[in-house]
Amino acid sequence: MYVCGITPYDATHVGHANTYVTFDLINRVWQDAGHDVHYVQNVTDIDDPLLERAVATGQDWKAIADRETALFREDMEALRVLPPKDYIGAVESIPSVAEYVARLQAAGHVYAVDSDLYFSVTSDSTFGSVSRLSRDRMVELFAERGGDPERPGKHDPLDCLVWQSERPDEPAWDTPLGHGRPGWHIECAAIALDYLGMTIDVQGGGSDLAFPHHEMSASEAQVVTDEWPFARHYVHSGMVSWQGHKMSKSRGNLVFVSALRHERVDPMAIRLALLAHHYRSDWSWSPHGLEGAQERLNRWRAAITVAQAPSAEPTLARVREVLADDLRAPSALDAMDDWAHSTLGVAAAASIEAGSYATPAGPGGELFAAIADSLLGVRL
Ligand code: 5CA
Ligand code: ZN
């Protein structure tokens, strides 16, 4: 599984967290089923937004990337997101990217516009099969999401940049392609090919990456290897909004995971607030949802301390069943609630204080805590 990582120019918000918790759930479900999961994630530690933030704040782009990447890893650890086996930066991948671009160029699939290099999307006869959008919609989204359909000299408006020659006051690396830096999509194609190879089971990210990012990466990988498909499944998690708009660093309507942690919000409550939504749905963050998640966490923690708790075996079977069915996390939480509810009784559940980690008092509680921990990533 290859999951697109952050561009580290600002802190991790709950939208990002929702995406990484989604893929963490896939990782956990696979591991629970006995698979040996090879999980790879990149970090886009050089790209336009990072350089723009550096200019705007007078900081060094590398210092921003290092700081925000470290904070992301801390946030993920707090949310109990299992780390990928390989966590790879764009900068360290530049020699490899340059090699793939050179191979594409030698085979006639890359051409120059001024001194920048572009990938011809028509060289992949299956181009468009990831996002399945109309051409008009593709052109529209390409312009919105970092592409340059209008640039003169391109053979097709959708052709994407694979190598950008050095610009004044911007970092550049010396490669056989010249002095410059990689385009975005080829970064993920190269890292996925280097660490996983063709064909991966899941290429993942938020739904805003379906086009152009995953479409372009897949085409580049397919053309350079002459194999198909790049991924068996493209899995896209829904967008989390706040104040009426998709949470985005460029708009600034953000709820940061680190800010919630500083307010002493239990990261396990944040995780439960995310898991209460099916991964493909778009939804709006709300303090109310977080309160509900904290109450649920309190109930579960209280329930495992009940000595005479019933067996949680049927709960385990149910949680496995609903997660195997299109990753229905909300139904998994319902199944957990049923056990907690019958263990506690409604009246007692209402009066539980927020607490820290609870200790199971019997075998029912022990199994319940183990399901929460290993399958859902929620430590009770
Ligand atoms: N570095 C690239 C991927 S190679 C990138 O898209 N970085 S990002 O920092 O902009 O986003 C990181 C991940 O969070 C992506 O999978 C993106 O789809 C997801 N994401 C961004 N905003 C939201 C949001 N509001 N809700 C849910 N997921 C989001
Ligand atoms: Zn990516």
JSON list of N, CA, C and O in Angstrom, two decimals, residues 7 9 13-16 18-19 137 141 144-146 184 205-213 237-255 281-285:
[
{"chain": "A", "resi": 7, "resn": "THR", "atom": "N", "xyz": [2.41, 17.52, 2.56]},
{"chain": "A", "resi": 7, "resn": "THR", "atom": "CA", "xyz": [3.36, 18.54, 2.14]},
{"chain": "A", "resi": 7, "resn": "THR", "atom": "C", "xyz": [3.58, 19.38, 3.39]},
{"chain": "A", "resi": 7, "resn": "THR", "atom": "O", "xyz": [2.65, 20.06, 3.85]},
{"chain": "A", "resi": 9, "resn": "TYR", "atom": "N", "xyz": [4.21, 22.13, 5.09]},
{"chain": "A", "resi": 9, "resn": "TYR", "atom": "CA", "xyz": [4.43, 23.57, 5.26]},
{"chain": "A", "resi": 9, "resn": "TYR", "atom": "C", "xyz": [3.59, 24.15, 6.37]},
{"chain": "A", "resi": 9, "resn": "TYR", "atom": "O", "xyz": [3.66, 25.32, 6.69]},
{"chain": "A", "resi": 13, "resn": "HIS", "atom": "N", "xyz": [-3.89, 18.97, 10.15]},
{"chain": "A", "resi": 13, "resn": "HIS", "atom": "CA", "xyz": [-5.25, 19.27, 10.60]},
{"chain": "A", "resi": 13, "resn": "HIS", "atom": "C", "xyz": [-6.07, 17.98, 10.65]},
{"chain": "A", "resi": 13, "resn": "HIS", "atom": "O", "xyz": [-5.61, 16.91, 10.21]},
{"chain": "A", "resi": 14, "resn": "VAL", "atom": "N", "xyz": [-7.28, 18.08, 11.18]},
{"chain": "A", "resi": 14, "resn": "VAL", "atom": "CA", "xyz": [-8.07, 16.85, 11.36]},
{"chain": "A", "resi": 14, "resn": "VAL", "atom": "C", "xyz": [-8.50, 16.22, 10.03]},
{"chain": "A", "resi": 14, "resn": "VAL", "atom": "O", "xyz": [-8.83, 15.04, 9.99]},
{"chain": "A", "resi": 15, "resn": "GLY", "atom": "N", "xyz": [-8.48, 17.01, 8.94]},
{"chain": "A", "resi": 15, "resn": "GLY", "atom": "CA", "xyz": [-8.74, 16.43, 7.62]},
{"chain": "A", "resi": 15, "resn": "GLY", "atom": "C", "xyz": [-7.63, 15.47, 7.23]},
{"chain": "A", "resi": 15, "resn": "GLY", "atom": "O", "xyz": [-7.87, 14.33, 6.82]},
{"chain": "A", "resi": 16, "resn": "HIS", "atom": "N", "xyz": [-6.38, 15.92, 7.37]},
{"chain": "A", "resi": 16, "resn": "HIS", "atom": "CA", "xyz": [-5.25, 15.01, 7.13]},
{"chain": "A", "resi": 16, "resn": "HIS", "atom": "C", "xyz": [-5.36, 13.78, 8.01]},
{"chain": "A", "resi": 16, "resn": "HIS", "atom": "O", "xyz": [-5.20, 12.65, 7.56]},
{"chain": "A", "resi": 18, "resn": "ASN", "atom": "N", "xyz": [-7.87, 12.41, 9.31]},
{"chain": "A", "resi": 18, "resn": "ASN", "atom": "CA", "xyz": [-8.93, 11.51, 8.86]},
{"chain": "A", "resi": 18, "resn": "ASN", "atom": "C", "xyz": [-8.41, 10.59, 7.74]},
{"chain": "A", "resi": 18, "resn": "ASN", "atom": "O", "xyz": [-8.69, 9.40, 7.73]},
{"chain": "A", "resi": 19, "resn": "THR", "atom": "N", "xyz": [-7.66, 11.18, 6.84]},
{"chain": "A", "resi": 19, "resn": "THR", "atom": "CA", "xyz": [-7.10, 10.38, 5.73]},
{"chain": "A", "resi": 19, "resn": "THR", "atom": "C", "xyz": [-6.13, 9.32, 6.26]},
{"chain": "A", "resi": 19, "resn": "THR", "atom": "O", "xyz": [-6.21, 8.15, 5.89]},
{"chain": "A", "resi": 137, "resn": "ARG", "atom": "N", "xyz": [-13.81, 18.31, -17.34]},
{"chain": "A", "resi": 137, "resn": "ARG", "atom": "CA", "xyz": [-13.65, 18.32, -15.87]},
{"chain": "A", "resi": 137, "resn": "ARG", "atom": "C", "xyz": [-12.18, 18.15, -15.51]},
{"chain": "A", "resi": 137, "resn": "ARG", "atom": "O", "xyz": [-11.69, 18.78, -14.55]},
{"chain": "A", "resi": 141, "resn": "LEU", "atom": "N", "xyz": [-10.07, 20.75, -13.22]},
{"chain": "A", "resi": 141, "resn": "LEU", "atom": "CA", "xyz": [-9.41, 20.35, -11.97]},
{"chain": "A", "resi": 141, "resn": "LEU", "atom": "C", "xyz": [-7.89, 20.51, -12.04]},
{"chain": "A", "resi": 141, "resn": "LEU", "atom": "O", "xyz": [-7.24, 20.83, -11.05]},
{"chain": "A", "resi": 144, "resn": "GLU", "atom": "N", "xyz": [-7.08, 23.94, -11.19]},
{"chain": "A", "resi": 144, "resn": "GLU", "atom": "CA", "xyz": [-7.30, 24.22, -9.76]},
{"chain": "A", "resi": 144, "resn": "GLU", "atom": "C", "xyz": [-6.24, 23.59, -8.86]},
{"chain": "A", "resi": 144, "resn": "GLU", "atom": "O", "xyz": [-5.98, 24.08, -7.77]},
{"chain": "A", "resi": 145, "resn": "ARG", "atom": "N", "xyz": [-5.71, 22.45, -9.27]},
{"chain": "A", "resi": 145, "resn": "ARG", "atom": "CA", "xyz": [-4.86, 21.67, -8.38]},
{"chain": "A", "resi": 145, "resn": "ARG", "atom": "C", "xyz": [-3.42, 21.58, -8.86]},
{"chain": "A", "resi": 145, "resn": "ARG", "atom": "O", "xyz": [-2.84, 20.50, -8.99]},
{"chain": "A", "resi": 146, "resn": "GLY", "atom": "N", "xyz": [-2.86, 22.72, -9.15]},
{"chain": "A", "resi": 146, "resn": "GLY", "atom": "CA", "xyz": [-1.41, 22.80, -9.39]},
{"chain": "A", "resi": 146, "resn": "GLY", "atom": "C", "xyz": [-0.97, 22.57, -10.81]},
{"chain": "A", "resi": 146, "resn": "GLY", "atom": "O", "xyz": [0.23, 22.64, -11.10]},
{"chain": "A", "resi": 184, "resn": "TRP", "atom": "N", "xyz": [5.52, 17.13, -9.14]},
{"chain": "A", "resi": 184, "resn": "TRP", "atom": "CA", "xyz": [4.90, 16.46, -8.00]},
{"chain": "A", "resi": 184, "resn": "TRP", "atom": "C", "xyz": [4.55, 14.99, -8.28]},
{"chain": "A", "resi": 184, "resn": "TRP", "atom": "O", "xyz": [4.91, 14.09, -7.52]},
{"chain": "A", "resi": 205, "resn": "GLY", "atom": "N", "xyz": [-5.15, 8.04, -0.66]},
{"chain": "A", "resi": 205, "resn": "GLY", "atom": "CA", "xyz": [-5.05, 9.46, -0.35]},
{"chain": "A", "resi": 205, "resn": "GLY", "atom": "C", "xyz": [-6.45, 10.02, -0.23]},
{"chain": "A", "resi": 205, "resn": "GLY", "atom": "O", "xyz": [-7.44, 9.28, -0.36]},
{"chain": "A", "resi": 206, "resn": "GLY", "atom": "N", "xyz": [-6.55, 11.30, 0.00]},
{"chain": "A", "resi": 206, "resn": "GLY", "atom": "CA", "xyz": [-7.86, 11.94, 0.04]},
{"chain": "A", "resi": 206, "resn": "GLY", "atom": "C", "xyz": [-8.43, 12.07, -1.36]},
{"chain": "A", "resi": 206, "resn": "GLY", "atom": "O", "xyz": [-7.70, 11.96, -2.36]},
{"chain": "A", "resi": 207, "resn": "SER", "atom": "N", "xyz": [-9.75, 12.31, -1.45]},
{"chain": "A", "resi": 207, "resn": "SER", "atom": "CA", "xyz": [-10.41, 12.34, -2.77]},
{"chain": "A", "resi": 207, "resn": "SER", "atom": "C", "xyz": [-9.90, 13.48, -3.65]},
{"chain": "A", "resi": 207, "resn": "SER", "atom": "O", "xyz": [-10.03, 13.41, -4.87]},
{"chain": "A", "resi": 208, "resn": "ASP", "atom": "N", "xyz": [-9.30, 14.50, -3.04]},
{"chain": "A", "resi": 208, "resn": "ASP", "atom": "CA", "xyz": [-8.76, 15.59, -3.86]},
{"chain": "A", "resi": 208, "resn": "ASP", "atom": "C", "xyz": [-7.51, 15.16, -4.63]},
{"chain": "A", "resi": 208, "resn": "ASP", "atom": "O", "xyz": [-7.01, 15.90, -5.48]},
{"chain": "A", "resi": 209, "resn": "LEU", "atom": "N", "xyz": [-7.02, 13.96, -4.37]},
{"chain": "A", "resi": 209, "resn": "LEU", "atom": "CA", "xyz": [-5.83, 13.49, -5.08]},
{"chain": "A", "resi": 209, "resn": "LEU", "atom": "C", "xyz": [-6.16, 12.59, -6.27]},
{"chain": "A", "resi": 209, "resn": "LEU", "atom": "O", "xyz": [-5.28, 12.24, -7.05]},
{"chain": "A", "resi": 210, "resn": "ALA", "atom": "N", "xyz": [-7.44, 12.22, -6.42]},
{"chain": "A", "resi": 210, "resn": "ALA", "atom": "CA", "xyz": [-7.79, 11.30, -7.51]},
{"chain": "A", "resi": 210, "resn": "ALA", "atom": "C", "xyz": [-7.35, 11.89, -8.85]},
{"chain": "A", "resi": 210, "resn": "ALA", "atom": "O", "xyz": [-6.72, 11.23, -9.67]},
{"chain": "A", "resi": 211, "resn": "PHE", "atom": "N", "xyz": [-7.67, 13.16, -9.05]},
{"chain": "A", "resi": 211, "resn": "PHE", "atom": "CA", "xyz": [-7.20, 13.86, -10.24]},
{"chain": "A", "resi": 211, "resn": "PHE", "atom": "C", "xyz": [-6.66, 15.22, -9.86]},
{"chain": "A", "resi": 211, "resn": "PHE", "atom": "O", "xyz": [-7.32, 15.93, -9.10]},
{"chain": "A", "resi": 212, "resn": "PRO", "atom": "N", "xyz": [-5.53, 15.64, -10.37]},
{"chain": "A", "resi": 212, "resn": "PRO", "atom": "CA", "xyz": [-4.68, 14.91, -11.32]},
{"chain": "A", "resi": 212, "resn": "PRO", "atom": "C", "xyz": [-3.69, 13.94, -10.67]},
{"chain": "A", "resi": 212, "resn": "PRO", "atom": "O", "xyz": [-3.13, 13.10, -11.38]},
{"chain": "A", "resi": 213, "resn": "HIS", "atom": "N", "xyz": [-3.49, 14.03, -9.38]},
{"chain": "A", "resi": 213, "resn": "HIS", "atom": "CA", "xyz": [-2.29, 13.38, -8.82]},
{"chain": "A", "resi": 213, "resn": "HIS", "atom": "C", "xyz": [-2.21, 11.88, -9.06]},
{"chain": "A", "resi": 213, "resn": "HIS", "atom": "O", "xyz": [-1.23, 11.39, -9.62]},
{"chain": "A", "resi": 237, "resn": "SER", "atom": "N", "xyz": [-10.27, 8.81, 0.49]},
{"chain": "A", "resi": 237, "resn": "SER", "atom": "CA", "xyz": [-11.08, 9.14, 1.65]},
{"chain": "A", "resi": 237, "resn": "SER", "atom": "C", "xyz": [-11.75, 10.49, 1.42]},
{"chain": "A", "resi": 237, "resn": "SER", "atom": "O", "xyz": [-11.26, 11.33, 0.66]},
{"chain": "A", "resi": 238, "resn": "GLY", "atom": "N", "xyz": [-12.86, 10.68, 2.12]},
{"chain": "A", "resi": 238, "resn": "GLY", "atom": "CA", "xyz": [-13.63, 11.90, 1.94]},
{"chain": "A", "resi": 238, "resn": "GLY", "atom": "C", "xyz": [-12.95, 13.13, 2.53]},
{"chain": "A", "resi": 238, "resn": "GLY", "atom": "O", "xyz": [-11.97, 13.03, 3.28]},
{"chain": "A", "resi": 239, "resn": "MET", "atom": "N", "xyz": [-13.47, 14.29, 2.17]},
{"chain": "A", "resi": 239, "resn": "MET", "atom": "CA", "xyz": [-12.90, 15.55, 2.65]},
{"chain": "A", "resi": 239, "resn": "MET", "atom": "C", "xyz": [-13.63, 16.02, 3.91]},
{"chain": "A", "resi": 239, "resn": "MET", "atom": "O", "xyz": [-14.86, 15.99, 3.98]},
{"chain": "A", "resi": 240, "resn": "VAL", "atom": "N", "xyz": [-12.84, 16.50, 4.86]},
{"chain": "A", "resi": 240, "resn": "VAL", "atom": "CA", "xyz": [-13.40, 17.05, 6.09]},
{"chain": "A", "resi": 240, "resn": "VAL", "atom": "C", "xyz": [-13.47, 18.56, 5.92]},
{"chain": "A", "resi": 240, "resn": "VAL", "atom": "O", "xyz": [-12.49, 19.19, 5.50]},
{"chain": "A", "resi": 241, "resn": "SER", "atom": "N", "xyz": [-14.62, 19.11, 6.22]},
{"chain": "A", "resi": 241, "resn": "SER", "atom": "CA", "xyz": [-14.75, 20.57, 6.10]},
{"chain": "A", "resi": 241, "resn": "SER", "atom": "C", "xyz": [-14.89, 21.22, 7.47]},
{"chain": "A", "resi": 241, "resn": "SER", "atom": "O", "xyz": [-15.07, 20.54, 8.49]},
{"chain": "A", "resi": 242, "resn": "TRP", "atom": "N", "xyz": [-14.82, 22.50, 7.49]},
{"chain": "A", "resi": 242, "resn": "TRP", "atom": "CA", "xyz": [-14.92, 23.29, 8.73]},
{"chain": "A", "resi": 242, "resn": "TRP", "atom": "C", "xyz": [-15.31, 24.69, 8.32]},
{"chain": "A", "resi": 242, "resn": "TRP", "atom": "O", "xyz": [-14.77, 25.21, 7.35]},
{"chain": "A", "resi": 243, "resn": "GLN", "atom": "N", "xyz": [-16.28, 25.26, 8.98]},
{"chain": "A", "resi": 243, "resn": "GLN", "atom": "CA", "xyz": [-16.80, 26.58, 8.65]},
{"chain": "A", "resi": 243, "resn": "GLN", "atom": "C", "xyz": [-17.27, 26.65, 7.20]},
{"chain": "A", "resi": 243, "resn": "GLN", "atom": "O", "xyz": [-17.05, 27.63, 6.51]},
{"chain": "A", "resi": 244, "resn": "GLY", "atom": "N", "xyz": [-17.88, 25.55, 6.76]},
{"chain": "A", "resi": 244, "resn": "GLY", "atom": "CA", "xyz": [-18.52, 25.55, 5.45]},
{"chain": "A", "resi": 244, "resn": "GLY", "atom": "C", "xyz": [-17.64, 25.24, 4.25]},
{"chain": "A", "resi": 244, "resn": "GLY", "atom": "O", "xyz": [-18.12, 25.19, 3.13]},
{"chain": "A", "resi": 245, "resn": "HIS", "atom": "N", "xyz": [-16.35, 25.03, 4.49]},
{"chain": "A", "resi": 245, "resn": "HIS", "atom": "CA", "xyz": [-15.47, 24.74, 3.36]},
{"chain": "A", "resi": 245, "resn": "HIS", "atom": "C", "xyz": [-14.54, 23.60, 3.69]},
{"chain": "A", "resi": 245, "resn": "HIS", "atom": "O", "xyz": [-14.21, 23.38, 4.87]},
{"chain": "A", "resi": 246, "resn": "LYS", "atom": "N", "xyz": [-14.07, 22.90, 2.65]},
{"chain": "A", "resi": 246, "resn": "LYS", "atom": "CA", "xyz": [-13.05, 21.87, 2.83]},
{"chain": "A", "resi": 246, "resn": "LYS", "atom": "C", "xyz": [-11.90, 22.48, 3.63]},
{"chain": "A", "resi": 246, "resn": "LYS", "atom": "O", "xyz": [-11.44, 23.58, 3.32]},
{"chain": "A", "resi": 247, "resn": "MET", "atom": "N", "xyz": [-11.49, 21.76, 4.67]},
{"chain": "A", "resi": 247, "resn": "MET", "atom": "CA", "xyz": [-10.37, 22.26, 5.47]},
{"chain": "A", "resi": 247, "resn": "MET", "atom": "C", "xyz": [-9.13, 22.29, 4.59]},
{"chain": "A", "resi": 247, "resn": "MET", "atom": "O", "xyz": [-8.76, 21.27, 4.02]},
{"chain": "A", "resi": 248, "resn": "SER", "atom": "N", "xyz": [-8.52, 23.44, 4.44]},
{"chain": "A", "resi": 248, "resn": "SER", "atom": "CA", "xyz": [-7.31, 23.47, 3.60]},
{"chain": "A", "resi": 248, "resn": "SER", "atom": "C", "xyz": [-6.34, 24.52, 4.09]},
{"chain": "A", "resi": 248, "resn": "SER", "atom": "O", "xyz": [-6.73, 25.58, 4.57]},
{"chain": "A", "resi": 249, "resn": "LYS", "atom": "N", "xyz": [-5.08, 24.16, 3.94]},
{"chain": "A", "resi": 249, "resn": "LYS", "atom": "CA", "xyz": [-4.02, 25.05, 4.39]},
{"chain": "A", "resi": 249, "resn": "LYS", "atom": "C", "xyz": [-4.07, 26.35, 3.62]},
{"chain": "A", "resi": 249, "resn": "LYS", "atom": "O", "xyz": [-3.79, 27.41, 4.16]},
{"chain": "A", "resi": 250, "resn": "SER", "atom": "N", "xyz": [-4.49, 26.28, 2.35]},
{"chain": "A", "resi": 250, "resn": "SER", "atom": "CA", "xyz": [-4.49, 27.52, 1.57]},
{"chain": "A", "resi": 250, "resn": "SER", "atom": "C", "xyz": [-5.64, 28.44, 2.01]},
{"chain": "A", "resi": 250, "resn": "SER", "atom": "O", "xyz": [-5.50, 29.65, 2.00]},
{"chain": "A", "resi": 251, "resn": "ARG", "atom": "N", "xyz": [-6.77, 27.88, 2.45]},
{"chain": "A", "resi": 251, "resn": "ARG", "atom": "CA", "xyz": [-7.88, 28.72, 2.91]},
{"chain": "A", "resi": 251, "resn": "ARG", "atom": "C", "xyz": [-7.70, 29.16, 4.37]},
{"chain": "A", "resi": 251, "resn": "ARG", "atom": "O", "xyz": [-8.16, 30.21, 4.80]},
{"chain": "A", "resi": 252, "resn": "GLY", "atom": "N", "xyz": [-7.04, 28.29, 5.14]},
{"chain": "A", "resi": 252, "resn": "GLY", "atom": "CA", "xyz": [-6.74, 28.65, 6.53]},
{"chain": "A", "resi": 252, "resn": "GLY", "atom": "C", "xyz": [-7.84, 28.29, 7.52]},
{"chain": "A", "resi": 252, "resn": "GLY", "atom": "O", "xyz": [-7.76, 28.68, 8.69]},
{"chain": "A", "resi": 253, "resn": "ASN", "atom": "N", "xyz": [-8.87, 27.56, 7.10]},
{"chain": "A", "resi": 253, "resn": "ASN", "atom": "CA", "xyz": [-9.95, 27.15, 8.03]},
{"chain": "A", "resi": 253, "resn": "ASN", "atom": "C", "xyz": [-9.58, 25.79, 8.63]},
{"chain": "A", "resi": 253, "resn": "ASN", "atom": "O", "xyz": [-10.03, 24.75, 8.18]},
{"chain": "A", "resi": 254, "resn": "LEU", "atom": "N", "xyz": [-8.74, 25.83, 9.63]},
{"chain": "A", "resi": 254, "resn": "LEU", "atom": "CA", "xyz": [-8.09, 24.59, 10.09]},
{"chain": "A", "resi": 254, "resn": "LEU", "atom": "C", "xyz": [-8.34, 24.30, 11.56]},
{"chain": "A", "resi": 254, "resn": "LEU", "atom": "O", "xyz": [-8.39, 25.20, 12.39]},
{"chain": "A", "resi": 255, "resn": "VAL", "atom": "N", "xyz": [-8.49, 23.03, 11.86]},
{"chain": "A", "resi": 255, "resn": "VAL", "atom": "CA", "xyz": [-8.46, 22.56, 13.25]},
{"chain": "A", "resi": 255, "resn": "VAL", "atom": "C", "xyz": [-7.26, 21.63, 13.34]},
{"chain": "A", "resi": 255, "resn": "VAL", "atom": "O", "xyz": [-7.24, 20.56, 12.73]},
{"chain": "A", "resi": 281, "resn": "SER", "atom": "N", "xyz": [-17.17, 9.24, 2.93]},
{"chain": "A", "resi": 281, "resn": "SER", "atom": "CA", "xyz": [-18.09, 10.38, 2.97]},
{"chain": "A", "resi": 281, "resn": "SER", "atom": "C", "xyz": [-17.36, 11.67, 3.30]},
{"chain": "A", "resi": 281, "resn": "SER", "atom": "O", "xyz": [-16.35, 11.69, 4.00]},
{"chain": "A", "resi": 282, "resn": "ASP", "atom": "N", "xyz": [-17.89, 12.75, 2.77]},
{"chain": "A", "resi": 282, "resn": "ASP", "atom": "CA", "xyz": [-17.42, 14.09, 3.13]},
{"chain": "A", "resi": 282, "resn": "ASP", "atom": "C", "xyz": [-18.22, 14.51, 4.35]},
{"chain": "A", "resi": 282, "resn": "ASP", "atom": "O", "xyz": [-19.42, 14.24, 4.42]},
{"chain": "A", "resi": 283, "resn": "TRP", "atom": "N", "xyz": [-17.60, 15.14, 5.29]},
{"chain": "A", "resi": 283, "resn": "TRP", "atom": "CA", "xyz": [-18.33, 15.54, 6.49]},
{"chain": "A", "resi": 283, "resn": "TRP", "atom": "C", "xyz": [-17.70, 16.77, 7.10]},
{"chain": "A", "resi": 283, "resn": "TRP", "atom": "O", "xyz": [-16.60, 17.19, 6.73]},
{"chain": "A", "resi": 284, "resn": "SER", "atom": "N", "xyz": [-18.42, 17.33, 8.05]},
{"chain": "A", "resi": 284, "resn": "SER", "atom": "CA", "xyz": [-17.96, 18.58, 8.66]},
{"chain": "A", "resi": 284, "resn": "SER", "atom": "C", "xyz": [-17.51, 18.31, 10.09]},
{"chain": "A", "resi": 284, "resn": "SER", "atom": "O", "xyz": [-18.23, 17.67, 10.86]},
{"chain": "A", "resi": 285, "resn": "TRP", "atom": "N", "xyz": [-16.33, 18.79, 10.43]},
{"chain": "A", "resi": 285, "resn": "TRP", "atom": "CA", "xyz": [-15.84, 18.66, 11.80]},
{"chain": "A", "resi": 285, "resn": "TRP", "atom": "C", "xyz": [-16.77, 19.41, 12.73]},
{"chain": "A", "resi": 285, "resn": "TRP", "atom": "O", "xyz": [-17.28, 20.48, 12.36]}
]
